[in-house]
CSV table of C-alpha atoms and ligand atoms in Angstrom, one decimal:
chain,number,residue,atom,x,y,z
A,114,MET,CA,169.3,-17.4,-211.3
A,115,LYS,CA,171.8,-17.5,-208.7
A,116,ALA,CA,175.2,-18.6,-210.4
A,117,ALA,CA,178.9,-19.4,-209.0
A,118,VAL,CA,180.8,-17.2,-211.3
A,119,MET,CA,184.6,-16.7,-211.2
A,120,THR,CA,185.8,-13.0,-211.2
A,121,GLY,CA,189.9,-14.0,-211.2
A,122,ILE,CA,192.5,-16.1,-210.3
A,123,ARG,CA,191.3,-18.2,-207.2
A,124,GLN,CA,188.2,-15.9,-206.9
A,125,MET,CA,184.4,-17.1,-207.0
A,126,ARG,CA,181.5,-15.2,-206.0
A,127,ILE,CA,177.8,-16.2,-206.0
A,128,VAL,CA,175.7,-13.6,-208.1
A,129,ASP,CA,172.6,-13.6,-209.8
A,130,LEU,CA,172.3,-13.5,-213.8
A,131,PRO,CA,169.3,-13.8,-216.0
A,132,LYS,CA,167.5,-17.3,-216.6
A,133,PRO,CA,168.4,-18.8,-219.7
A,134,SER,CA,164.9,-19.5,-222.2
A,135,ILE,CA,164.2,-21.5,-225.0
A,136,LYS,CA,165.2,-19.8,-228.2
A,137,ASN,CA,165.4,-23.1,-231.2
A,138,ASP,CA,163.0,-25.6,-231.0
A,139,GLY,CA,165.2,-28.4,-230.5
A,140,ASP,CA,165.8,-26.6,-227.2
A,141,VAL,CA,165.6,-27.9,-223.6
A,142,LEU,CA,165.5,-25.6,-220.5
A,143,LEU,CA,167.3,-27.6,-217.9
A,144,LYS,CA,167.4,-26.8,-213.8
A,145,VAL,CA,170.5,-28.1,-213.2
A,146,ALA,CA,170.8,-30.8,-210.7
A,147,VAL,CA,174.5,-31.8,-209.7
A,148,VAL,CA,177.7,-30.4,-211.0
A,149,GLY,CA,181.3,-32.5,-210.8
A,150,VAL,CA,184.3,-30.2,-210.4
A,151,CYS,CA,186.8,-30.9,-212.9
A,152,GLY,CA,190.3,-31.1,-213.7
A,153,SER,CA,189.7,-28.6,-216.5
A,154,ASP,CA,187.7,-26.0,-214.6
A,155,ILE,CA,190.5,-26.0,-211.8
A,156,HIS,CA,193.3,-24.8,-214.1
A,157,TYR,CA,190.8,-22.2,-215.1
A,158,TYR,CA,190.0,-21.2,-211.8
A,159,LEU,CA,194.1,-21.5,-211.3
A,160,THR,CA,196.0,-20.1,-214.1
A,161,GLY,CA,193.0,-18.0,-216.3
A,162,GLY,CA,193.1,-20.7,-219.4
A,163,ILE,CA,193.8,-23.9,-221.0
A,164,GLY,CA,196.0,-24.3,-224.0
A,165,SER,CA,194.9,-21.0,-226.1
A,166,LYS,CA,191.4,-20.6,-224.9
A,167,TYR,CA,191.5,-18.0,-222.0
A,168,VAL,CA,188.5,-17.0,-219.8
A,169,GLN,CA,187.2,-13.3,-219.6
A,170,TYR,CA,185.8,-12.5,-216.0
A,171,PRO,CA,182.9,-12.9,-215.0
A,172,TYR,CA,183.6,-16.7,-216.1
A,173,LEU,CA,180.8,-19.6,-215.5
A,174,ALA,CA,182.5,-22.7,-215.3
A,175,GLY,CA,181.4,-26.5,-215.0
A,176,HIS,CA,180.4,-28.6,-217.7
A,177,GLU,CA,179.8,-31.9,-215.8
A,178,CYS,CA,175.9,-31.7,-214.6
A,179,SER,CA,172.9,-33.1,-214.3
A,180,ALA,CA,169.5,-31.9,-214.6
A,181,THR,CA,165.8,-32.1,-214.6
A,182,VAL,CA,164.0,-30.8,-217.6
A,183,GLU,CA,161.9,-28.1,-217.0
A,184,ALA,CA,160.7,-27.0,-220.4
A,185,ILE,CA,161.3,-28.1,-223.8
A,186,GLY,CA,161.2,-26.6,-227.0
A,187,LYS,CA,158.4,-27.4,-229.9
A,188,LYS,CA,160.4,-30.0,-231.8
A,189,VAL,CA,161.6,-31.7,-228.6
A,190,LYS,CA,160.8,-35.3,-228.9
A,191,HIS,CA,163.1,-37.8,-226.8
A,192,VAL,CA,162.4,-35.2,-223.3
A,193,ARG,CA,159.3,-34.1,-221.1
A,194,PRO,CA,159.4,-31.9,-218.4
A,195,GLY,CA,160.1,-33.9,-215.1
A,196,ASP,CA,162.5,-36.0,-216.8
A,197,THR,CA,166.3,-36.3,-215.3
A,198,VAL,CA,169.1,-36.3,-218.0
A,199,ALA,CA,172.6,-36.5,-218.2
A,200,VAL,CA,174.0,-33.5,-219.7
A,201,GLU,CA,176.3,-33.9,-222.8
A,202,PRO,CA,178.2,-31.1,-222.8
A,203,ALA,CA,179.7,-30.9,-226.7
A,204,VAL,CA,177.0,-29.4,-228.5
A,205,SER,CA,178.4,-30.5,-232.5
A,206,CYS,CA,176.8,-29.4,-235.5
A,207,HIS,CA,176.0,-32.5,-236.6
A,208,GLU,CA,176.3,-31.0,-240.7
A,209,CYS,CA,180.2,-30.3,-240.7
A,210,PRO,CA,182.6,-32.8,-242.6
A,211,GLN,CA,184.2,-34.1,-239.4
A,212,CYS,CA,180.2,-34.9,-237.6
A,213,LYS,CA,179.2,-36.2,-241.3
A,214,MET,CA,182.5,-38.6,-240.4
A,215,GLY,CA,181.1,-39.5,-236.8
A,216,ARG,CA,183.4,-37.3,-235.4
A,217,GLU,CA,181.2,-35.6,-233.3
A,218,ASN,CA,184.2,-34.5,-231.0
A,219,THR,CA,185.8,-32.8,-233.1
A,220,CYS,CA,182.9,-31.0,-235.1
A,221,CYS,CA,184.4,-28.3,-237.0
A,222,ASN,CA,181.4,-25.8,-235.0
A,223,LEU,CA,182.0,-27.9,-231.9
A,224,LYS,CA,180.8,-26.0,-228.9
A,225,PHE,CA,181.8,-27.5,-225.3
A,226,LEU,CA,179.6,-26.2,-221.8
A,227,SER,CA,182.1,-23.7,-219.6
A,228,VAL,CA,184.7,-23.1,-222.7
A,229,PRO,CA,185.7,-19.5,-223.0
A,230,GLY,CA,184.3,-18.3,-226.5
A,231,GLU,CA,182.1,-21.2,-227.1
A,232,LEU,CA,179.5,-21.7,-224.3
A,233,SER,CA,179.0,-20.5,-220.4
A,234,GLY,CA,179.2,-23.4,-218.1
A,235,CYS,CA,176.2,-24.8,-215.7
A,236,LEU,CA,177.4,-23.7,-212.2
A,237,CYS,CA,174.0,-22.4,-212.0
A,238,GLU,CA,170.4,-23.1,-211.5
A,239,TYR,CA,169.4,-23.5,-215.5
A,240,ILE,CA,171.2,-23.9,-219.0
A,241,VAL,CA,169.2,-24.7,-221.9
A,242,MET,CA,170.7,-27.3,-224.5
A,243,PRO,CA,170.0,-28.6,-227.5
A,244,GLU,CA,167.6,-32.0,-227.0
A,245,ASP,CA,170.2,-34.5,-228.6
A,246,CYS,CA,173.0,-33.7,-225.2
A,247,CYS,CA,169.6,-34.5,-223.3
A,248,LEU,CA,170.6,-38.0,-222.2
A,249,PRO,CA,167.3,-39.5,-220.2
A,250,THR,CA,168.5,-41.5,-217.3
A,251,ASN,CA,164.9,-43.1,-216.6
A,252,GLY,CA,165.3,-43.0,-213.2
A,253,ARG,CA,167.9,-45.8,-213.6
A,254,VAL,CA,170.6,-43.8,-212.0
A,255,THR,CA,170.8,-40.9,-209.4
A,256,HIS,CA,171.3,-37.0,-210.5
A,257,GLU,CA,175.2,-37.8,-208.4
A,258,GLN,CA,175.9,-40.5,-210.8
A,259,ALA,CA,174.3,-38.9,-214.0
A,260,ALA,CA,176.6,-36.1,-213.6
A,261,LEU,CA,179.7,-38.6,-212.9
A,262,CYS,CA,178.9,-40.2,-216.3
A,263,GLU,CA,180.5,-37.0,-218.1
A,264,PRO,CA,184.2,-38.1,-216.5
A,265,PHE,CA,182.8,-41.8,-216.7
A,266,THR,CA,182.5,-41.6,-220.5
A,267,ILE,CA,185.8,-40.3,-220.7
A,268,GLY,CA,187.3,-43.6,-219.3
A,269,VAL,CA,185.0,-45.8,-221.5
A,270,TYR,CA,186.0,-43.8,-224.5
A,271,THR,CA,190.0,-44.1,-223.8
A,272,ILE,CA,189.7,-47.6,-223.5
A,273,GLN,CA,187.0,-47.9,-226.8
A,274,GLN,CA,189.6,-46.4,-228.7
A,275,SER,CA,192.7,-48.4,-227.4
A,276,HIS,CA,191.2,-51.4,-228.7
A,277,LEU,CA,192.1,-53.1,-225.5
A,278,ALA,CA,191.7,-57.2,-225.6
A,279,LYS,CA,190.3,-59.5,-222.9
A,280,GLY,CA,193.7,-60.1,-221.0
A,281,ASP,CA,195.5,-57.4,-221.8
A,282,LYS,CA,197.7,-55.8,-219.2
A,283,ILE,CA,197.1,-51.6,-218.5
A,284,ALA,CA,199.6,-49.0,-217.2
A,285,ILE,CA,197.2,-46.1,-216.4
A,286,LEU,CA,199.5,-43.1,-215.3
A,287,GLY,CA,197.6,-40.6,-213.2
A,288,SER,CA,194.9,-41.8,-210.6
A,289,GLY,CA,192.3,-39.2,-210.5
A,290,PRO,CA,188.9,-39.3,-211.9
A,291,ILE,CA,189.7,-40.1,-215.6
A,292,GLY,CA,192.5,-42.2,-214.5
A,293,LEU,CA,189.8,-44.2,-212.1
A,294,SER,CA,187.1,-44.2,-214.8
A,295,CYS,CA,190.2,-45.7,-217.0
A,296,LEU,CA,190.4,-48.1,-214.5
A,297,THR,CA,186.7,-49.4,-214.2
A,298,ALA,CA,186.4,-49.6,-217.8
A,299,ALA,CA,189.2,-51.6,-218.2
A,300,LYS,CA,188.3,-53.8,-215.9
A,301,ILE,CA,184.9,-54.3,-217.2
A,302,GLN,CA,186.3,-55.3,-220.9
A,303,SER,CA,188.3,-57.9,-218.5
A,304,ALA,CA,191.9,-56.6,-218.4
A,305,ALA,CA,193.9,-59.0,-216.6
A,306,GLY,CA,196.5,-56.5,-215.0
A,307,VAL,CA,195.7,-52.6,-214.1
A,308,TYR,CA,198.9,-50.9,-213.0
A,309,MET,CA,198.4,-47.3,-211.6
A,310,THR,CA,200.4,-44.6,-210.2
A,311,ASP,CA,199.9,-41.2,-208.8
A,312,LYS,CA,202.4,-38.6,-207.2
A,313,LEU,CA,199.3,-38.9,-204.0
A,314,ASP,CA,199.7,-41.3,-201.8
A,315,TYR,CA,196.1,-41.3,-201.1
A,316,ARG,CA,195.3,-41.6,-204.5
A,317,VAL,CA,197.7,-44.1,-204.9
A,318,GLU,CA,195.8,-45.7,-202.1
A,319,PHE,CA,192.5,-45.1,-203.6
A,320,ALA,CA,193.8,-46.6,-207.0
A,321,LYS,CA,194.5,-50.3,-205.3
A,322,LYS,CA,191.2,-50.1,-203.6
A,323,ALA,CA,189.2,-49.3,-206.9
A,324,GLY,CA,190.7,-52.5,-207.4
A,325,ALA,CA,194.1,-51.5,-209.5
A,326,THR,CA,196.3,-54.8,-209.6
A,327,TRP,CA,199.0,-52.8,-208.6
A,328,ALA,CA,199.3,-48.8,-207.4
A,329,GLY,CA,202.8,-46.6,-206.6
A,330,ASN,CA,204.2,-43.6,-206.3
A,331,PRO,CA,206.5,-42.0,-208.8
A,332,ASP,CA,208.4,-39.7,-206.5
A,333,LYS,CA,208.4,-42.8,-203.8
A,334,GLY,CA,209.8,-45.5,-205.9
A,335,ASP,CA,210.5,-46.4,-209.5
A,336,VAL,CA,207.4,-47.2,-210.9
A,337,VAL,CA,208.8,-48.4,-214.6
A,338,LYS,CA,211.2,-50.6,-212.9
A,339,ASP,CA,208.0,-51.5,-210.4
A,340,ILE,CA,205.3,-52.6,-213.2
A,341,LEU,CA,208.1,-54.6,-214.9
A,342,GLN,CA,209.0,-56.5,-212.5
A,343,ARG,CA,205.3,-57.6,-212.4
A,344,GLU,CA,205.2,-57.5,-216.3
A,345,PRO,CA,208.5,-58.4,-218.2
A,346,LEU,CA,206.7,-58.8,-221.0
A,347,GLY,CA,205.8,-54.9,-220.6
A,348,ALA,CA,202.5,-53.4,-220.6
A,349,ASP,CA,199.9,-53.4,-223.7
A,350,ILE,CA,198.2,-50.5,-223.2
A,351,VAL,CA,199.1,-47.2,-221.4
A,352,CYS,CA,196.9,-44.4,-220.5
A,353,GLU,CA,198.5,-41.2,-219.7
A,354,CYS,CA,196.4,-39.8,-218.0
A,355,ALA,CA,198.3,-37.0,-215.7
A,356,GLY,CA,199.5,-34.4,-218.2
A,357,GLN,CA,203.3,-34.8,-218.0
A,358,GLN,CA,206.5,-34.8,-219.4
A,359,ASN,CA,207.9,-37.5,-216.6
A,360,THR,CA,204.3,-39.4,-217.3
A,361,ILE,CA,204.9,-39.7,-220.9
A,362,ASP,CA,208.6,-40.9,-220.7
A,363,GLN,CA,207.2,-43.8,-218.1
A,364,ALA,CA,204.6,-44.8,-220.8
A,365,VAL,CA,207.4,-45.0,-223.3
A,366,GLU,CA,209.7,-47.4,-220.9
A,367,VAL,CA,206.3,-49.5,-219.6
A,368,LEU,CA,205.0,-50.1,-223.0
A,369,ARG,CA,205.7,-53.5,-224.8
A,370,PRO,CA,206.9,-53.3,-228.2
A,371,GLY,CA,203.7,-52.7,-230.2
A,372,GLY,CA,202.0,-51.2,-227.2
A,373,VAL,CA,199.2,-48.7,-227.5
A,374,LEU,CA,199.7,-44.9,-226.0
A,375,MET,CA,196.8,-43.1,-225.3
A,376,LEU,CA,197.4,-39.6,-224.7
A,377,VAL,CA,194.5,-38.2,-222.4
A,378,GLY,CA,196.0,-35.8,-219.6
A,379,ILE,CA,195.8,-32.4,-220.3
A,380,HIS,CA,199.0,-30.8,-220.3
A,381,GLU,CA,200.0,-27.3,-219.3
A,382,SER,CA,202.5,-26.4,-221.5
A,383,ASP,CA,201.6,-26.5,-225.5
A,384,ARG,CA,204.5,-28.8,-226.2
A,385,VAL,CA,206.3,-32.2,-224.9
A,386,GLY,CA,208.8,-34.5,-225.9
A,387,PHE,CA,208.7,-38.5,-226.9
A,388,LEU,CA,211.7,-40.7,-226.3
A,389,ILE,CA,211.4,-41.4,-230.4
A,390,ASN,CA,214.1,-44.1,-230.7
A,391,HIS,CA,212.1,-45.6,-228.0
A,392,ILE,CA,209.1,-45.3,-229.5
A,393,ARG,CA,210.3,-46.2,-233.0
A,394,ARG,CA,212.1,-49.2,-232.0
A,395,LYS,CA,209.0,-50.4,-229.9
A,396,GLU,CA,206.9,-49.3,-232.6
A,397,ILE,CA,204.3,-47.7,-230.2
A,398,THR,CA,200.9,-46.3,-231.4
A,399,ILE,CA,200.1,-43.3,-230.1
A,400,ILE,CA,196.4,-42.3,-229.5
A,401,ASN,CA,195.1,-39.0,-228.5
A,402,VAL,CA,191.7,-39.1,-226.9
A,403,ARG,CA,189.9,-35.7,-227.4
A,404,ARG,CA,187.0,-36.0,-224.5
A,405,GLN,CA,184.9,-38.8,-225.9
A,406,ASN,CA,182.8,-39.6,-228.9
A,407,ARG,CA,179.2,-41.9,-228.9
A,408,CYS,CA,180.0,-43.4,-225.6
A,409,ALA,CA,177.8,-41.2,-223.2
A,410,SER,CA,175.0,-43.9,-223.2
A,411,ARG,CA,176.9,-46.7,-223.0
A,412,ALA,CA,178.2,-45.6,-220.0
A,413,ILE,CA,175.1,-44.6,-218.3
A,414,GLU,CA,173.8,-48.0,-219.2
A,415,LEU,CA,176.8,-49.4,-217.3
A,416,VAL,CA,176.8,-47.6,-214.3
A,417,ALA,CA,172.9,-48.2,-214.2
A,418,SER,CA,173.2,-52.2,-214.5
A,419,GLY,CA,175.6,-51.8,-211.8
A,420,ARG,CA,178.3,-53.2,-214.1
A,421,ALA,CA,180.2,-50.1,-213.5
A,422,GLU,CA,180.7,-48.6,-209.4
A,423,ILE,CA,182.0,-45.2,-209.4
A,424,ASP,CA,179.7,-44.2,-206.7
A,425,SER,CA,182.7,-44.1,-204.8
A,426,PHE,CA,184.8,-41.7,-206.2
A,427,VAL,CA,182.6,-38.5,-205.1
A,428,THR,CA,184.9,-37.7,-202.0
A,429,HIS,CA,183.1,-34.3,-201.2
A,430,ARG,CA,179.6,-32.9,-201.3
A,431,PHE,CA,178.8,-29.1,-201.8
A,432,LYS,CA,176.2,-26.7,-202.1
A,433,LEU,CA,176.2,-24.4,-204.8
A,434,GLU,CA,177.1,-21.5,-202.3
A,435,GLN,CA,180.1,-23.4,-201.0
A,436,ALA,CA,181.4,-23.6,-204.8
A,437,LYS,CA,184.5,-21.6,-203.7
A,438,GLU,CA,185.1,-24.0,-200.9
A,439,ALA,CA,184.8,-27.0,-203.1
A,440,PHE,CA,187.2,-25.7,-206.0
A,441,ASP,CA,190.0,-24.8,-203.5
A,442,LEU,CA,189.7,-28.4,-201.9
A,443,VAL,CA,190.1,-29.7,-205.2
A,444,ALA,CA,192.4,-27.5,-206.8
A,445,ASP,CA,194.3,-27.8,-203.4
A,446,TYR,CA,194.2,-31.5,-203.6
A,447,ARG,CA,193.0,-31.6,-200.0
A,448,ASP,CA,191.4,-33.7,-197.7
A,449,GLY,CA,191.9,-37.0,-199.7
A,450,VAL,CA,189.9,-35.3,-202.4
A,451,VAL,CA,189.3,-37.3,-205.7
A,452,LYS,CA,185.9,-35.8,-206.8
A,453,ALA,CA,183.9,-33.2,-205.5
A,454,MET,CA,180.1,-32.6,-206.1
A,455,ILE,CA,178.0,-29.2,-206.1
A,456,SER,CA,174.0,-29.9,-205.6
A,457,LEU,CA,172.1,-26.9,-206.6
B,76,LIG,ZN1,185.5,-32.8,-217.3
B,77,LIG,ZN1,180.0,-30.6,-237.0
């Protein structure tokens, strides 16, 4: 089968790999249809690693995908050959203490598509996944929407964990696909004001078009002042989706006392600082988001029912042969890119 593998920093090549086969009775062989290029893929592309996870070349990226069921193991019950599925990239064991607590996203034996040392990625024609990672779309969403549901689910989970109540004011720092997913989920939960920032002007404009109450660029003005001018009491919730020290500091400044700081972004450095006296005096709650837990079906339902409009996030489409082009575009934030999708 064809696959787009990384062979070094900023290097990618189309190669022929052996087609995987079903090994366990609960496995499903999937023909990959569409793969979204994620910020984490780009981290691997540009730096060869995230935190302590370093890639070994050749490395197969990709974890946001939709697929068609090609074949099923003997014990598979919920999907059949021909079904379209959204793929949940996290394979949890369902047996460890974390899984038994309902925390599959922090499963002690978690394996995630494309994470070095765990599972190889989905930028290839076929993958094998356990049945519970195959979420049937019942023809209600397109392949592209099904692939987009993976990042959208992070937004749905983030807003769920923030306990956003109707009428809350929320700031989202970082207006990439995850920030926009938080925006979409927050609006569905009837947030009264959504304030967004990004260092890229085109993403500031994109956030406005996507429904932000206000959006601004922290390099062009004082976004903390701008937001507090509009919301003098401060934000109830801030989602930090940029993974930067600056945005953590801005979040603390923008939050009202008793507010909630959601840490969503992936940081380049292993250590960050907090304005500890601000956090203490304001009694801010800090919640970390580890991908998502048990929100995938809800995300698919929100898209299928039309309540969540995420199609507009897709700004660029490529074929597998153009994978390098897609990665370069996203890595360089060229041509107004928000989400690039690769179809097989
Ligand atoms: Zn992703
Ligand atoms: Zn587990």
